mmCIF file of C-alpha atoms and ligand atoms in Angstrom:
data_model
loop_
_atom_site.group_PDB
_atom_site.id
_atom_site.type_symbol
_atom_site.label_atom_id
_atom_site.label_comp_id
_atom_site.label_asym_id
_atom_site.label_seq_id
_atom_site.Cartn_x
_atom_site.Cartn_y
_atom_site.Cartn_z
ATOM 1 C CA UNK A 753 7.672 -3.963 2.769
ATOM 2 C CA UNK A 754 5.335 -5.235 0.021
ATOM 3 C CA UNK A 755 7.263 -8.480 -0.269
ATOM 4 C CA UNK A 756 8.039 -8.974 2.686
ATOM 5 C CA UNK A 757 4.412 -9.207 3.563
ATOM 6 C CA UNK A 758 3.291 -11.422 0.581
ATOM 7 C CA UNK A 759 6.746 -13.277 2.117
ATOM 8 C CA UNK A 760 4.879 -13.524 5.977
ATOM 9 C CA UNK A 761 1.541 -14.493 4.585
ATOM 10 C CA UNK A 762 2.728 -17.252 2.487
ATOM 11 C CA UNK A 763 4.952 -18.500 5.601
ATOM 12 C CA UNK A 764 1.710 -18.281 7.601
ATOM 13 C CA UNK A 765 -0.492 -20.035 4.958
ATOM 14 C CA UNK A 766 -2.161 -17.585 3.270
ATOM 15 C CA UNK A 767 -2.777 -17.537 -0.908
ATOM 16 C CA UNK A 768 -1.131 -14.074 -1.984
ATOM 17 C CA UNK A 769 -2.027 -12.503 -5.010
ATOM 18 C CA UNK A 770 1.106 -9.689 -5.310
ATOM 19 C CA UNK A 771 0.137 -7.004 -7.154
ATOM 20 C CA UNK A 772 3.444 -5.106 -7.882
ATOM 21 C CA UNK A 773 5.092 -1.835 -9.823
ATOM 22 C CA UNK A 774 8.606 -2.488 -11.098
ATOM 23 C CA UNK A 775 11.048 -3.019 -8.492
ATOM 24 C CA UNK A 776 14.496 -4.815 -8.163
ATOM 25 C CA UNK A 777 13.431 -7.797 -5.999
ATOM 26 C CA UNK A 778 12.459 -10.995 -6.872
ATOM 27 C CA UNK A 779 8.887 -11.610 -5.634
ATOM 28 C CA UNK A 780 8.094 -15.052 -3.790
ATOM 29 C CA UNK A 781 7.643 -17.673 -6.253
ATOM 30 C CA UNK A 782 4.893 -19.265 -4.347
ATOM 31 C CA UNK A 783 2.524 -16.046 -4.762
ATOM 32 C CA UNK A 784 0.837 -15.340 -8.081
ATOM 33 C CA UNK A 785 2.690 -11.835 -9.021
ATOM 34 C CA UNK A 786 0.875 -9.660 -11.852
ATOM 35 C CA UNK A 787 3.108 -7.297 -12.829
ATOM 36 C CA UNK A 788 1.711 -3.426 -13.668
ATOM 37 C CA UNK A 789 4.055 -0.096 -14.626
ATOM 38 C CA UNK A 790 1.087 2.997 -13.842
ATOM 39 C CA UNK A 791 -1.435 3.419 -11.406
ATOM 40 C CA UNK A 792 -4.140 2.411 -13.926
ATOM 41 C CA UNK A 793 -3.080 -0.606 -14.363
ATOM 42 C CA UNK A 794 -2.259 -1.344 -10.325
ATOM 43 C CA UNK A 795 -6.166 -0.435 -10.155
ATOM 44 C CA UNK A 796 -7.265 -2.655 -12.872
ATOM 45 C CA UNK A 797 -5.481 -5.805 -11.447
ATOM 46 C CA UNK A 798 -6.759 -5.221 -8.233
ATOM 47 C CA UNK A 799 -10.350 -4.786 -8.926
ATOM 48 C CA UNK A 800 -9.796 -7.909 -11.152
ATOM 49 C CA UNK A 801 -8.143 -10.146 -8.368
ATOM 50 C CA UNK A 802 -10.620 -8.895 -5.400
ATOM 51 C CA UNK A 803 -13.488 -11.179 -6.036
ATOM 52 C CA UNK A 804 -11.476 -13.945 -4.651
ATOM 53 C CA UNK A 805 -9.910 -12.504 -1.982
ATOM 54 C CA UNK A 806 -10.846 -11.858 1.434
ATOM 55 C CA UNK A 807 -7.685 -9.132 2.110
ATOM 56 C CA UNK A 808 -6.760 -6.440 0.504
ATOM 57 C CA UNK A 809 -3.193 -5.070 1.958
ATOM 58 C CA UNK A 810 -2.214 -1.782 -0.137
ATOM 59 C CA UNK A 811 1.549 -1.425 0.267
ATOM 60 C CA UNK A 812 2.262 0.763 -2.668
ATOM 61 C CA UNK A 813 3.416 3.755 -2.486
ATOM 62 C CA UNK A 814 1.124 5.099 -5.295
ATOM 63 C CA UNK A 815 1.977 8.088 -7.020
ATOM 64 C CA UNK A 816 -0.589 10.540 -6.958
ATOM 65 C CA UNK A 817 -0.353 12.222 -9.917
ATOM 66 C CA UNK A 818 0.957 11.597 -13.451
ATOM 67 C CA UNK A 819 1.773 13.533 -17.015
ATOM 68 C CA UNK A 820 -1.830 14.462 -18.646
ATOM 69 C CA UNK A 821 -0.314 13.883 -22.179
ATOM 70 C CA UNK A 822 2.149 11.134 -22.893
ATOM 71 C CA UNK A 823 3.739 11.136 -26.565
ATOM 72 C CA UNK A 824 5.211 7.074 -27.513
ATOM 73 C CA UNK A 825 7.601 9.688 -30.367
ATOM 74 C CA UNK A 826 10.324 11.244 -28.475
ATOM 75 C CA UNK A 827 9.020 15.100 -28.356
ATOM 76 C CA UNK A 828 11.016 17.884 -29.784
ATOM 77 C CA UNK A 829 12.535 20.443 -27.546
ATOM 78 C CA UNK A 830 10.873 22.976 -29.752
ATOM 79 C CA UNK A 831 7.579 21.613 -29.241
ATOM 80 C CA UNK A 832 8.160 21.535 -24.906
ATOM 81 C CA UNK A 833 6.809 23.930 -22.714
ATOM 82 C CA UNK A 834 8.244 24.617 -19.588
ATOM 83 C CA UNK A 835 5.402 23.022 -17.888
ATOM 84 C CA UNK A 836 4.657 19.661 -17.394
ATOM 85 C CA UNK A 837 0.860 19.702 -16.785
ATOM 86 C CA UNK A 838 -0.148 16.730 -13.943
ATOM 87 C CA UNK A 839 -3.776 14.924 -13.542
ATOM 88 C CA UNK A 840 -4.188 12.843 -10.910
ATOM 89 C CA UNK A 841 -4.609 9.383 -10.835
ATOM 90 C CA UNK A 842 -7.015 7.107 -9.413
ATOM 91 C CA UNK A 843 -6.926 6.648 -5.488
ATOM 92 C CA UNK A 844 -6.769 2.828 -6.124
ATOM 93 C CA UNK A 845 -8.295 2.008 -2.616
ATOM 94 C CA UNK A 846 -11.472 4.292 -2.418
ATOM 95 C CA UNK A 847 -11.907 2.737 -6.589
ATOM 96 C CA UNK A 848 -12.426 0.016 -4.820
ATOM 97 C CA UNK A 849 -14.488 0.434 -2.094
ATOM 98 C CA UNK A 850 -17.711 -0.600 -3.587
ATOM 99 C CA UNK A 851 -15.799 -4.420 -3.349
ATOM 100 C CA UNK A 852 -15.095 -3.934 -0.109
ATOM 101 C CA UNK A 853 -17.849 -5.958 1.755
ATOM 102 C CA UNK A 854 -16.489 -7.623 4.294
ATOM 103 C CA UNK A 855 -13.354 -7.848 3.011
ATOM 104 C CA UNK A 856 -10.798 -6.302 5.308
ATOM 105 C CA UNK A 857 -9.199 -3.237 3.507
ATOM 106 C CA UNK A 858 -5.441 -2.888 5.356
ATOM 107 C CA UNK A 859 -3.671 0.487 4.193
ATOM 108 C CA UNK A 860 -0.208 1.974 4.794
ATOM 109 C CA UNK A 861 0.486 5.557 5.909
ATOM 110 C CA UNK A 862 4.398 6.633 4.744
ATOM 111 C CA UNK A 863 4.525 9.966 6.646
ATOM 112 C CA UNK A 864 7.519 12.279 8.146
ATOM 113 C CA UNK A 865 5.651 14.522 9.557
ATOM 114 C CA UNK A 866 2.257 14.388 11.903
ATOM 115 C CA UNK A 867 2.431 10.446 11.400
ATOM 116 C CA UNK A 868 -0.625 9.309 13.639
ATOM 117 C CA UNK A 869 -2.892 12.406 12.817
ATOM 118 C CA UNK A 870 -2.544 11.735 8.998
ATOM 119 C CA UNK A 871 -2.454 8.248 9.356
ATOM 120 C CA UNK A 872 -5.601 7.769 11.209
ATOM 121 C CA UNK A 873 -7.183 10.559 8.479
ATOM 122 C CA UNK A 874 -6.504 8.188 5.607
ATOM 123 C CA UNK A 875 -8.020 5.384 7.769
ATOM 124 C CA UNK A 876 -10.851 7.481 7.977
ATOM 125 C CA UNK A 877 -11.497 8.760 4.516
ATOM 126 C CA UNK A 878 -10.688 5.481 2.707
ATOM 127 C CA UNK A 879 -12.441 3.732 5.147
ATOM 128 C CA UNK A 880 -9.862 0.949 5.983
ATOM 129 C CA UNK A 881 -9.934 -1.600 8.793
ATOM 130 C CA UNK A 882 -6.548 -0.591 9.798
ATOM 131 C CA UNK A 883 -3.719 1.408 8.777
ATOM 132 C CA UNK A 884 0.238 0.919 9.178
ATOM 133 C CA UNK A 885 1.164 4.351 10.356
ATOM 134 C CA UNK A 886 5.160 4.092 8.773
ATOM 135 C CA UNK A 887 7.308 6.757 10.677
ATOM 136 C CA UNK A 888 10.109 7.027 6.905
ATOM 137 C CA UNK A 889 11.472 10.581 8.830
ATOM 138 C CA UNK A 890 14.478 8.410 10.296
ATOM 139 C CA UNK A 891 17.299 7.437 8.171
ATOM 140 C CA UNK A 892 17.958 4.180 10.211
ATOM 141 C CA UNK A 893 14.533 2.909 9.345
ATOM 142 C CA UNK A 894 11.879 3.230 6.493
ATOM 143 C CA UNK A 895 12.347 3.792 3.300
ATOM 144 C CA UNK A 896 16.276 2.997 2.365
ATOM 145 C CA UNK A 897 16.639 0.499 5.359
ATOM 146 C CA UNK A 898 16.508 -3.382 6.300
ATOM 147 C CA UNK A 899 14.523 -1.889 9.636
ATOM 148 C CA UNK A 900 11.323 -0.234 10.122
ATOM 149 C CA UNK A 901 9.240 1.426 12.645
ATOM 150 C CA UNK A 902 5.087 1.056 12.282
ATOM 151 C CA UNK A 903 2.071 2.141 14.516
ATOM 152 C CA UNK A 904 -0.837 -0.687 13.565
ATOM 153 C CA UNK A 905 -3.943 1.559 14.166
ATOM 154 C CA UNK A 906 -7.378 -0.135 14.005
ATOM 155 C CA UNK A 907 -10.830 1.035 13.276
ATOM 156 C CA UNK A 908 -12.138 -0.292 16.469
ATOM 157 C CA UNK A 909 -9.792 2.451 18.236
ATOM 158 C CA UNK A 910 -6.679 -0.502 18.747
ATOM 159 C CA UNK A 911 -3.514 1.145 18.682
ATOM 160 C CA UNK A 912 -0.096 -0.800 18.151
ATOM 161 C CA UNK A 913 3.209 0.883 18.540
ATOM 162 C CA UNK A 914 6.175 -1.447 17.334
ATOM 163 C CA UNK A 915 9.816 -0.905 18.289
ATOM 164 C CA UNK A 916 12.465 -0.433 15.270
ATOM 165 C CA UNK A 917 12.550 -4.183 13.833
ATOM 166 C CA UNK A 918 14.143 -5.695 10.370
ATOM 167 C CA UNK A 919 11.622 -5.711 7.465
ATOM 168 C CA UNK A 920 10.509 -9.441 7.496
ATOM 169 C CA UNK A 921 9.516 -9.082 11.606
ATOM 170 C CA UNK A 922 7.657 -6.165 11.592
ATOM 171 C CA UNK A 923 6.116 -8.224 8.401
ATOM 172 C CA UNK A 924 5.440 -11.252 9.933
ATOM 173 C CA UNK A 925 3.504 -8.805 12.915
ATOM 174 C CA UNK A 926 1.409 -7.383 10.716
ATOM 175 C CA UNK A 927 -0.007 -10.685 9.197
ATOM 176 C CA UNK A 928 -0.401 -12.455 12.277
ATOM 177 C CA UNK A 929 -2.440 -9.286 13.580
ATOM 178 C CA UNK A 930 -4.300 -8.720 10.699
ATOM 179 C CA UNK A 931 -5.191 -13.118 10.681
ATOM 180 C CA UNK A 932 -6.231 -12.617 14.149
ATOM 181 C CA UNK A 933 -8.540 -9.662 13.333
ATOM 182 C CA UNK A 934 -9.875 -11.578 10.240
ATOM 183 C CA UNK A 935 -10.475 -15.327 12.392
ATOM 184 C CA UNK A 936 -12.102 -13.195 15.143
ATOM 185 C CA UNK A 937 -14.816 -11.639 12.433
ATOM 186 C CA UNK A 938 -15.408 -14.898 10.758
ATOM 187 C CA UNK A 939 -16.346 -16.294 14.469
ATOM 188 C CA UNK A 940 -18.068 -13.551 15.512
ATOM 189 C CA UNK A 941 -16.108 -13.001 18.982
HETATM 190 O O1 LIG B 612 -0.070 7.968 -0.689
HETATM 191 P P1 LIG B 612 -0.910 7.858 0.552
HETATM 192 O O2 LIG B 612 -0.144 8.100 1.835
HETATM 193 O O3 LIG B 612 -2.194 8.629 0.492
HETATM 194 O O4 LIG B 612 -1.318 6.319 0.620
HETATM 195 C C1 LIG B 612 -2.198 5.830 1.613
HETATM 196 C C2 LIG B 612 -2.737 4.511 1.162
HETATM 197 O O5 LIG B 612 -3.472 4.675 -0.040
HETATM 198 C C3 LIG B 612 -1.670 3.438 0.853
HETATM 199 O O6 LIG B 612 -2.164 2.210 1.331
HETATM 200 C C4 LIG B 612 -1.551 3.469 -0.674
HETATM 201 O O7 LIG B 612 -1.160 2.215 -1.199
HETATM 202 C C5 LIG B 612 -2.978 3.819 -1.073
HETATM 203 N N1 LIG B 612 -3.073 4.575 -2.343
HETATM 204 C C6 LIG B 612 -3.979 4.144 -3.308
HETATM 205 N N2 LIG B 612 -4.067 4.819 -4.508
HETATM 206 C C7 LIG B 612 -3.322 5.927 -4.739
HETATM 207 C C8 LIG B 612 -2.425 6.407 -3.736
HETATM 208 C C9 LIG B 612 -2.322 5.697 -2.543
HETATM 209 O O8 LIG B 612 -4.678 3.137 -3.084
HETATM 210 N N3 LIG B 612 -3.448 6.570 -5.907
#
């Protein structure tokens, strides 16, 4: 979904900076890609490349905790424990807020269960213009499919249900709404 949004702003003239974790795709080759492996670094590159932008569209789906020790020698069984002990890592978008300005912070809600109750929490508590409530219970759409299924939800109350559409459509929705929100604040209508 990442790429295929860096893929609908480009079409609709946008700069894209594309911030990604390894995947198996080949990002557009008209966006500038940075390329990061932990969350660290995701956060690093973004608080780097926000200056000079006026979006910030978090995609990722972040993982929220990783191993509190990490050993570059392969460890010895007989020095494992059972355990692997977890710290979490840094919630890349509330990092960030102090950027935020007026910047429009977009976020995406993956959820199977309660989708628009713990969407519209994270688009309270990371204090995002709008969230992309993404229903991934289904197996015909989300996660391992060409087709997805999103709820835009807006800080000014909007609410957006979309129908079951391939990737690059519900991609191409998402920018023009989010270009229309962003040309409305910079004219103050
Ligand atoms: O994982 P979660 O559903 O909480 O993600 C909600 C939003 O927060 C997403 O836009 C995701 O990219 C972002 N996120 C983040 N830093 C994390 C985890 C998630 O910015 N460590």
């Amino acid at each position: 979904m990442g790429y295929g949004l860096a893929r609908a702003a480009l079409d609709a003239g946008h700069e894209v900076v594309l911030v990604s974790g390894p995947v198996a795709i080949e990002p557009p080759a008209e966006a500038r890609t940075i390329n990061v492996v932990s969350a660290t670094e995701m956060l690093q590159a973004v608080r780097a490349e926000l200056p000079s932008c006026d979006t910030l569209i978090m995609v990722a789906a972040v993982s929220d905790w990783r191993p509190r020790r990490a050993s570059a020698e392969k460890l010895k069984k007989s020095e494992m424990s059972d355990r692997l002990e977890l710290e979490r890592t840094p919630d890349i978008l509330s990092e960030v807020s102090d950027l935020k300005g007026d910047r429009l912070f977009v976020g995406f809600a993956a959820e199977t269960e309660d989708l628009l109750v713990e969407a519209e929490r994270k688009l309270r508590d990371k204090n995002l213009d709008y969230i992309v409530a993404n229903d991934v219970s289904h197996p015909e759409w989300g996660m391992e499919s060409e087709f997805n299924k999103v709820v835009l939800i807006g800080a000014d109350g909007t609410r957006e249900s979309m129908p079951v559409l391939p990737k690059p459509e519900v991609a191409r929705l998402l920018i023009e709404r989010i270009g229309a929100y962003r040309a409305a604040c910079v004219s103050g209508s």
